[in-house]
Short mmCIF file of C-alpha atoms in Angstrom, two decimals:
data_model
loop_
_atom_site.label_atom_id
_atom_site.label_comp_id
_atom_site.label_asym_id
_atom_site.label_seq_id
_atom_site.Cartn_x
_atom_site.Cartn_y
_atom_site.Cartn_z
CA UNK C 2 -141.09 5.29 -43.15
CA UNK C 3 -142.64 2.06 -44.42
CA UNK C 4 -143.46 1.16 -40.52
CA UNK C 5 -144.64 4.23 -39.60
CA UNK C 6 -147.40 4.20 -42.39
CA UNK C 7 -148.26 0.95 -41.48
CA UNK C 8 -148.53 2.11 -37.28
CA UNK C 9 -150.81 4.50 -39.10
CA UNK C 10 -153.23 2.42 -41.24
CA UNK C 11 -153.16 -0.30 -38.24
CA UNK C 12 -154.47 2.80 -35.98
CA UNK C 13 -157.09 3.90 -38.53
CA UNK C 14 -158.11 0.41 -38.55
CA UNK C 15 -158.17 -0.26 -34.99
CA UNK C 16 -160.42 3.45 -34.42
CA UNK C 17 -163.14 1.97 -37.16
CA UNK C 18 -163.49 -1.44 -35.81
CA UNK C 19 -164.02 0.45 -32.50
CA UNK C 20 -166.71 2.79 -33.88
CA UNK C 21 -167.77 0.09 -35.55
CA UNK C 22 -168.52 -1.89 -32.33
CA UNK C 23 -170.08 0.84 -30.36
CA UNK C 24 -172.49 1.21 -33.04
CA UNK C 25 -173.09 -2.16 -33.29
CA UNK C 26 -173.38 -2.18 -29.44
CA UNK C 27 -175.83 0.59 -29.35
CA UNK C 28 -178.28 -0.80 -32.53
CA UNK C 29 -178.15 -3.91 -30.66
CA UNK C 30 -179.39 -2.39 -27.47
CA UNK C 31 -181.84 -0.67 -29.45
CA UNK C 32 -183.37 -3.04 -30.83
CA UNK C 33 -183.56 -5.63 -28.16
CA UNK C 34 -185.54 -3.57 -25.98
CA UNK C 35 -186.17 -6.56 -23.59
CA UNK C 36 -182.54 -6.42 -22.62
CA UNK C 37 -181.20 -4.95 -19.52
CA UNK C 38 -179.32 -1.32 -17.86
CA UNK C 39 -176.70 -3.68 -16.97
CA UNK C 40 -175.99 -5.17 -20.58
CA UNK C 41 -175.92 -1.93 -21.95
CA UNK C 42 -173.40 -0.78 -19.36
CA UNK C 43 -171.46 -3.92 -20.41
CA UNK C 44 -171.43 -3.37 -23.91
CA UNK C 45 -170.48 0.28 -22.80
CA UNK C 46 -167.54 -0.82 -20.36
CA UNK C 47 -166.65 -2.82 -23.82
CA UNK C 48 -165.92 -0.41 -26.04
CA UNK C 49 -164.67 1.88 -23.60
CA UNK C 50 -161.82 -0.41 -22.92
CA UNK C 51 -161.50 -1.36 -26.96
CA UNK C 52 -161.46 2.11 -27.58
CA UNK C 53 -158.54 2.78 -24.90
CA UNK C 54 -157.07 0.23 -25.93
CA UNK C 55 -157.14 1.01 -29.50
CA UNK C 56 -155.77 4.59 -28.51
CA UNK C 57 -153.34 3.36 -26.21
CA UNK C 58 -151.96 1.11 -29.43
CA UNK C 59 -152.11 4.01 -31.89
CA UNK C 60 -150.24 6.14 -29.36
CA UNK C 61 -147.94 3.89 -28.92
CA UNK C 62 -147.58 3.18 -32.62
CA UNK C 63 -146.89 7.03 -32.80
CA UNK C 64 -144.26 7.40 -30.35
CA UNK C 65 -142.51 3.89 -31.94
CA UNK C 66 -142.93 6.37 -35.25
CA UNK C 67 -141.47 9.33 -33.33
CA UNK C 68 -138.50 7.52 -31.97
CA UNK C 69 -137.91 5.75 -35.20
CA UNK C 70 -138.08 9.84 -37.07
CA UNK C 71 -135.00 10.65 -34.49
CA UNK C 72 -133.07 7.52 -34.76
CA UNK C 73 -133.42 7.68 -38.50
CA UNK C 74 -132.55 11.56 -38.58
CA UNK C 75 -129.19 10.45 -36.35
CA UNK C 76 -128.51 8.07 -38.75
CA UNK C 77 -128.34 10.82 -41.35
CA UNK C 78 -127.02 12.97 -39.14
CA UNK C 79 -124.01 10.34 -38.62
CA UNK C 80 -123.70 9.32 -42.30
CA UNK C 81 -123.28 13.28 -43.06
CA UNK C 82 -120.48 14.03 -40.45
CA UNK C 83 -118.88 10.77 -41.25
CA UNK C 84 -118.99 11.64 -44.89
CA UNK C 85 -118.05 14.44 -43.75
CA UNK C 86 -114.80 13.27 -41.65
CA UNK C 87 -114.12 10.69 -44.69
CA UNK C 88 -113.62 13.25 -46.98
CA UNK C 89 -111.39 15.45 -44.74
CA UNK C 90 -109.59 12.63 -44.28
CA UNK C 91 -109.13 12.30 -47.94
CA UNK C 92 -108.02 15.42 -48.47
CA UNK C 93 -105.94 15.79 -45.57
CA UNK C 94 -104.47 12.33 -47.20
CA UNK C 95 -103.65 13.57 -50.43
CA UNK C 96 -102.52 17.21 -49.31
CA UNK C 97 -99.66 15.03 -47.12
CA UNK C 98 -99.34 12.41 -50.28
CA UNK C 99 -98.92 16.04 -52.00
CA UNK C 100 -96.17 17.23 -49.58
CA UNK C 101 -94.49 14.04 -49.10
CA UNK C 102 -93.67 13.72 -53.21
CA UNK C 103 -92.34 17.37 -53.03
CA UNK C 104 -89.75 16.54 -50.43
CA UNK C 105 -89.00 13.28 -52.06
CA UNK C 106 -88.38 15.53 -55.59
CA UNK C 107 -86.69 18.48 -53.58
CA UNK C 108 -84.25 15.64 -52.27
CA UNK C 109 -83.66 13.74 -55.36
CA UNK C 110 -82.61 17.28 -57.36
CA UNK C 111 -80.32 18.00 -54.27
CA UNK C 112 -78.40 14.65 -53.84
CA UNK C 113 -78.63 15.37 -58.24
CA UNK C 114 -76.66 18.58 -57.85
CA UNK C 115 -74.11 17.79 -55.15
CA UNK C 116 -73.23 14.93 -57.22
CA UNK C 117 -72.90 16.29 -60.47
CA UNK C 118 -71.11 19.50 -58.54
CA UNK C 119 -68.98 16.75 -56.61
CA UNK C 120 -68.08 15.11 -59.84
CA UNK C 121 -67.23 18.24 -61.44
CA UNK C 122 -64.91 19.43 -58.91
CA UNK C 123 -62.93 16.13 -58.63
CA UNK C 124 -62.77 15.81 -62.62
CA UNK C 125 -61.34 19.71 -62.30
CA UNK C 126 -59.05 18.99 -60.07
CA UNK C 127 -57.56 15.42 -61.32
CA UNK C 128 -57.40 17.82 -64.56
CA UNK C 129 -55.35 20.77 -63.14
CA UNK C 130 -53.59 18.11 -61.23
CA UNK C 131 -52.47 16.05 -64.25
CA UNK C 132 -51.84 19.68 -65.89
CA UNK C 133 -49.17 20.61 -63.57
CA UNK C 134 -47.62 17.14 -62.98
CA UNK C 135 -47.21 17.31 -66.84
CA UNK C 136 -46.10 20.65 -67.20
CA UNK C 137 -42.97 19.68 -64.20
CA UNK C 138 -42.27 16.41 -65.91
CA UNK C 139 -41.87 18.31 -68.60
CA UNK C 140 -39.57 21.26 -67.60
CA UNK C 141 -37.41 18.70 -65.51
CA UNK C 142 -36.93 16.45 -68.49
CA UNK C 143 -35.88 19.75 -70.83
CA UNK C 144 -33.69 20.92 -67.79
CA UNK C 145 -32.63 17.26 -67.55
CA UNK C 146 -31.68 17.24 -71.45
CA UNK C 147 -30.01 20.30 -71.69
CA UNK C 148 -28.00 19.88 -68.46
CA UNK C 149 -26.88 16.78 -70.11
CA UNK C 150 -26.26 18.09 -73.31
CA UNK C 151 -23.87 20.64 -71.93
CA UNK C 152 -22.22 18.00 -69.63
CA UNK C 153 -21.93 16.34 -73.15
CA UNK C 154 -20.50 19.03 -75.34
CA UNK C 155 -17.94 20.16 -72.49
CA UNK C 156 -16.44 16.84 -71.75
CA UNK C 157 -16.21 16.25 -75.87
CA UNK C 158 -14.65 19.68 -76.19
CA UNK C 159 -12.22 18.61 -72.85
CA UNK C 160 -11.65 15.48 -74.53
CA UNK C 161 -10.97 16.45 -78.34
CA UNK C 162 -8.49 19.34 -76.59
CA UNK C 163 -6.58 17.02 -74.33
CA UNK C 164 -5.79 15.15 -77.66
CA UNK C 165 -4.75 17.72 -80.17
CA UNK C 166 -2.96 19.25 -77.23
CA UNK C 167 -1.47 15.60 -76.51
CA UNK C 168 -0.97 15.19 -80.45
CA UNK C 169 0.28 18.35 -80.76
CA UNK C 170 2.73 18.08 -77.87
CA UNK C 171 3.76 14.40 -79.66
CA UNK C 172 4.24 16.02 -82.47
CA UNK C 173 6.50 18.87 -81.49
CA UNK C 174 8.48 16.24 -78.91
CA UNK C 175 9.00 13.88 -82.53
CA UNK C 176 10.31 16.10 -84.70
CA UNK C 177 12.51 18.36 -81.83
CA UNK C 178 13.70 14.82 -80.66
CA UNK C 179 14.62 13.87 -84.60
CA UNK C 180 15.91 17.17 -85.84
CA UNK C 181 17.70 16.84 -82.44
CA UNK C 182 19.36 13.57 -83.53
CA UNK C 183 20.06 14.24 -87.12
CA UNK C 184 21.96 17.35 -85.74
CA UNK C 185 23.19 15.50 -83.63
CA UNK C 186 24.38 13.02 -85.82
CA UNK C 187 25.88 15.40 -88.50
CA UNK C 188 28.16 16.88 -85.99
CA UNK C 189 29.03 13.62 -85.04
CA UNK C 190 30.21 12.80 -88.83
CA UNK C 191 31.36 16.57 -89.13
CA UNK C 192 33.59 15.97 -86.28
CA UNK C 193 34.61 12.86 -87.22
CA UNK C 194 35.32 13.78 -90.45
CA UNK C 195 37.39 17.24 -89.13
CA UNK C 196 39.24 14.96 -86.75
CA UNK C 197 40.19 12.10 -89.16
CA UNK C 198 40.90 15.56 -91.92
CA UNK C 199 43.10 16.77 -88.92
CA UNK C 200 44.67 13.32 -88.43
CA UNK C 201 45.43 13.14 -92.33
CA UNK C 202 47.05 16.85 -91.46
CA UNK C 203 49.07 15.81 -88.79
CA UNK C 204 50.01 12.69 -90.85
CA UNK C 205 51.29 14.71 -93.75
CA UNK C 206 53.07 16.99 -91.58
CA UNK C 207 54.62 14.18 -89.93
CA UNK C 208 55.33 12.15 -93.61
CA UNK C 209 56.67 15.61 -94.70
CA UNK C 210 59.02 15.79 -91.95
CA UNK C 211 59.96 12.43 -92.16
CA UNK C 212 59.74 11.48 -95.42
CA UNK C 213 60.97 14.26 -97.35
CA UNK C 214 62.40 11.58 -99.82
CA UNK C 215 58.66 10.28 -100.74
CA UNK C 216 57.75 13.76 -102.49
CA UNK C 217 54.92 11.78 -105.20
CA UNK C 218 53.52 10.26 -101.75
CA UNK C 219 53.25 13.49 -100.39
CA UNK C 220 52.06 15.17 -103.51
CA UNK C 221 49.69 11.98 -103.60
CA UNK C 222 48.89 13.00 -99.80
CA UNK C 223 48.19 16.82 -100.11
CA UNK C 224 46.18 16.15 -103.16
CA UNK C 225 43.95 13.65 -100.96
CA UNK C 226 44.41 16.51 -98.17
CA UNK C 227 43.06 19.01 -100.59
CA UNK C 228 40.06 16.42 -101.87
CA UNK C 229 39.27 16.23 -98.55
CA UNK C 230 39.16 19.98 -97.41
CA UNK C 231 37.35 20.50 -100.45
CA UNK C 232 34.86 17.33 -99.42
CA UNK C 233 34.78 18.34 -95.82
CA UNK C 234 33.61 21.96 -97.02
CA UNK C 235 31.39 20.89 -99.25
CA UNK C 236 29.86 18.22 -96.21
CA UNK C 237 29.41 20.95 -94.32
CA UNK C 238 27.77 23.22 -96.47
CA UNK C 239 25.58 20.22 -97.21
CA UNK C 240 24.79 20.09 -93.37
CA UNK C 241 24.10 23.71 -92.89
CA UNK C 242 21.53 23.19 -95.80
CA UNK C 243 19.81 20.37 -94.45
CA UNK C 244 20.14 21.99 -91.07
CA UNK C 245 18.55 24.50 -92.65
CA UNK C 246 15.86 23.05 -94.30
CA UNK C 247 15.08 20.69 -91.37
CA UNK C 248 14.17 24.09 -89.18
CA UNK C 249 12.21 25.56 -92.27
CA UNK C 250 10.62 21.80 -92.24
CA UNK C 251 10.08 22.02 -88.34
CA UNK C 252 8.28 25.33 -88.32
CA UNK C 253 6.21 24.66 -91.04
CA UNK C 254 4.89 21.21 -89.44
CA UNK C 255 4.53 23.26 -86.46
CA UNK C 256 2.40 26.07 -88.45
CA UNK C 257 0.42 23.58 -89.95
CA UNK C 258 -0.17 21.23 -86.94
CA UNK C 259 -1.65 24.66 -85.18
CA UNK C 260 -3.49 25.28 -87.99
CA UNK C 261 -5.07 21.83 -87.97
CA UNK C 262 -5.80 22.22 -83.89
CA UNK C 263 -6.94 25.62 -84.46
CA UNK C 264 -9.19 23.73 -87.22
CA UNK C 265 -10.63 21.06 -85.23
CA UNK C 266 -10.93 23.28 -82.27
CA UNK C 267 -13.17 25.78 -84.29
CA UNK C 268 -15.45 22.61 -86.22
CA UNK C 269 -15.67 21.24 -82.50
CA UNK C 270 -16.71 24.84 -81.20
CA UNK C 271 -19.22 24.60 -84.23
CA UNK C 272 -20.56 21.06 -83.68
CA UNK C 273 -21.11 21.82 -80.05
CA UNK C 274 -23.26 24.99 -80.80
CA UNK C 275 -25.47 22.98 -83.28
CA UNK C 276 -26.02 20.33 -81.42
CA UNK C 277 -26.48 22.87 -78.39
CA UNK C 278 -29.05 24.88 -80.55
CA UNK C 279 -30.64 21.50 -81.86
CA UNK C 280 -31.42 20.39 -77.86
CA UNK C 281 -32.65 23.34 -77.14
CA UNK C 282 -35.16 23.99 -79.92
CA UNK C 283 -36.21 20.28 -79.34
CA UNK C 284 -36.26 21.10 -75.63
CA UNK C 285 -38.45 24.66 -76.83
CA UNK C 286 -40.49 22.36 -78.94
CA UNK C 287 -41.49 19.62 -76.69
CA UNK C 288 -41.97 22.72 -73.63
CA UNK C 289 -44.90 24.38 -76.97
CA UNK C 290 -46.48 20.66 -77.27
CA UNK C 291 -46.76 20.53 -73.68
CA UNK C 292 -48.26 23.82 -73.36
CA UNK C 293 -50.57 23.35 -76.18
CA UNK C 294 -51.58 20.13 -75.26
CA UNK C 295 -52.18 21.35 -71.70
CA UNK C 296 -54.14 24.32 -72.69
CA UNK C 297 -55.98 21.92 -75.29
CA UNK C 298 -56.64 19.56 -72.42
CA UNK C 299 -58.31 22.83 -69.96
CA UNK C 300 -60.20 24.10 -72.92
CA UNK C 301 -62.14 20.48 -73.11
CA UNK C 302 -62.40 20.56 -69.59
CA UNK C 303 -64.05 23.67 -69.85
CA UNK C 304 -66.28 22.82 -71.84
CA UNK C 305 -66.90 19.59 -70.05
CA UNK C 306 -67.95 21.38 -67.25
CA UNK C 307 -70.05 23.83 -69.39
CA UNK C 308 -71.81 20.60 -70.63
CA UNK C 309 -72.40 19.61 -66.79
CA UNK C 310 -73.49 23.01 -65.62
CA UNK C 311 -76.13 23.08 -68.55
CA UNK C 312 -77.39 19.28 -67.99
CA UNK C 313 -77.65 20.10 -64.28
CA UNK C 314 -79.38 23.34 -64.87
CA UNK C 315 -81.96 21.71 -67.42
CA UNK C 316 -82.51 18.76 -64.43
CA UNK C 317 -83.18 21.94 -62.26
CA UNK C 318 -85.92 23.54 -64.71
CA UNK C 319 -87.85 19.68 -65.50
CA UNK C 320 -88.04 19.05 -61.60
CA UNK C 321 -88.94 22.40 -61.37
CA UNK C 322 -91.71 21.83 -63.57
CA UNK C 323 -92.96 18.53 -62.45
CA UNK C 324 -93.33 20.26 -58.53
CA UNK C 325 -95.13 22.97 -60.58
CA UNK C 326 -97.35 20.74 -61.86
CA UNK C 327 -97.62 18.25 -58.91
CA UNK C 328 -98.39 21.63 -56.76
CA UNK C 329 -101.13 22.59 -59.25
#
C-alpha cells in the first residue's frame, strides 16, 4: 500500500513539474519575442517528450500498483485457505487423537474384564476342585476307619472266642481228666481193698479149716474180717459220696465256666457295639465338619466372586464415564 501511494505522489509530482515546464516554456517564448519558430518547437518537442515520459512513468507506476493489489490479494487469498487447511488439519488431528484414546480405553476395559472373568473362573474352579478332593478324602478316610474298625472288632471278637472256647475246652478236659483219675484211683483202692478183704476171707476159711484148734485166732480173725467189712462199707460209701460230690462239683464248674463265657461273650458283644457306634459318630462327625466347612468355603467364594462382579462392573461404569466425557 505504502508503495503504491508513493507511485502516486511521485506521478502527481512528475505531471506538475511537467506543467510546470510547459508554462515556463511558453512565458519564456513569450517574452523573448526575438527568439525563433524553431526554439519554440524545441521547447515544444521538450515537454512533449517530459510529459510522455512522465505518463509513461505514472502508468507504469500504476500497473507496478495493480500487480502489487493481485499479488497482495493472493497472498491473502493463500494465508486464508492455508489457515484454512491448518485448522482442518487440527481438527481432523484431534477428532483421530479423539478416536485413538477411545480404542485405547475400549481395549484397556476389555483385557480388564477377561482378566478379572479369567481370574474368577480359575479361583471357582481350584475352589470346587479343592471342594470335591476334600469331600473324597474325606468319605474314603470314614470308609477307611470304619472298614477298619469292623476288621478290628471281628478279629477281637474271633480272638476273645477262640480263647474262652480254648479255656473252656481246658477246663472241661482238666477236671473230666481229674475226676477221671480220682475215680479211677478209688476203684483202684476199692478193689484193692475188696481183693486183700477177699484174701483175708479166703485166709480165714483156710485158718478155719486148718486150724480149727486156734479158735481165739480165728475169733481174733473174723473180728478183723468183720472191722474190715464194716471199713470196706463204710470206704465205699465214702467213695460214692465223693463220687458224688465230685460230679455235683464238675457240673457246677461247668455251669459257671458257661456262665463266665456267656459273660465275656455278651461285655465283648457290648464293647464292640460302643466302640462301633463311637467310630461311626466320629466318622458322622468329621463327614458334618467337612460338609460345613465345604459349604462355608463356597459361601466365601460366592461372595468373592460377588465382590469381583461388582468391582468389575463399577470399572465398567468409570470407563464408561471417562469415554462419555472424552466424547463430549
Amino acid at each position: 500500500m505504502s508503495s503504491s501511494i508513493t507511485s502516486r505522489s511521485s506521478c502527481r509530482s512528475s505531471r506538475s513539474s511537467s506543467r510546470s515546464r510547459s508554462s515556463s516554456s511558453s512565458s519564456s517564448s513569450s517574452r523573448s519575442s526575438s527568439s525563433s519558430s524553431s526554439s519554440s518547437s524545441i521547447s515544444s518537442r521538450i515537454s512533449s517528450s517530459s510529459s510522455s515520459s512522465s505518463s509513461s512513468s505514472c502508468s507504469s507506476s500504476s500497473s507496478s500498483s495493480s500487480s502489487r493489489r493481485s499479488s497482495s490479494s493472493s497472498s491473502s487469498s493463500r494465508s486464508s485457505s492455508s489457515s484454512s487447511s491448518s485448522s482442518s488439519s487440527s481438527s481432523s488431528r484431534s477428532s483421530s487423537s479423539r478416536i485413538v484414546v477411545v480404542v485405547i480405553v475400549v481395549v484397556v476395559v476389555v483385557v480388564v474384564v477377561v482378566v478379572v472373568v479369567v481370574v474368577v473362573v480359575v479361583v471357582v474352579v481350584v475352589v470346587v476342585v479343592v471342594v470335591v478332593v476334600v469331600v473324597i478324602v474325606v468319605v474314603v478316610v470314614a470308609v477307611v476307619v470304619v472298614v477298619v474298625v469292623v476288621v478290628v472288632v471281628v478279629v477281637v471278637v474271633v480272638v476273645v472266642v477262640v480263647v474262652v472256647v480254648v479255656v473252656v475246652v481246658v477246663e472241661v478236659v482238666v477236671v473230666e481228666v481229674v475226676v477221671v483219675v480220682v475215680v479211677v484211683v478209688v476203684v483202684v483202692v476199692v478193689v484193692v481193698v475188696v481183693v486183700v478183704v477177699e484174701v483175708v476171707v479166703v485166709v480165714e476159711v483156710v485158718v478155719e479149716v486148718f486150724i480149727v484148734v486156734v479158735v481165739l485166732v480165728v475169733l481174733v480173725v473174723e473180728i478183723v474180717v468183720l472191722v474190715v467189712e464194716v471199713v470196706v462199707v463204710i470206704v465205699l460209701v465214702i467213695v460214692v459220696v465223693v463220687v458224688v460230690v465230685v460230679v455235683v462239683v464238675v457240673v457246677v464248674v461247668i455251669v459257671v465256666v458257661v456262665v463266665e463265657v456267656v459273660v465275656v461273650v455278651v461285655v465283648v458283644v457290648v464293647e464292640v457295639v460302643v466302640v462301633a457306634a463311637a467310630a461311626a459318630a466320629t466318622a458322622a462327625a468329621a463327614a458334618v465338619v467337612v460338609v460345613v466347612e465345604v459349604v462355608v468355603v463356597v459361601v466365601v467364594v460366592e461372595v468373592v466372586v460377588v465382590v469381583v462382579v461388582v468391582v468389575v462392573v463399577e470399572v465398567v461404569v468409570a470407563v464408561v464415564v471417562v469415554l462419555v466425557e472424552v466424547i463430549v
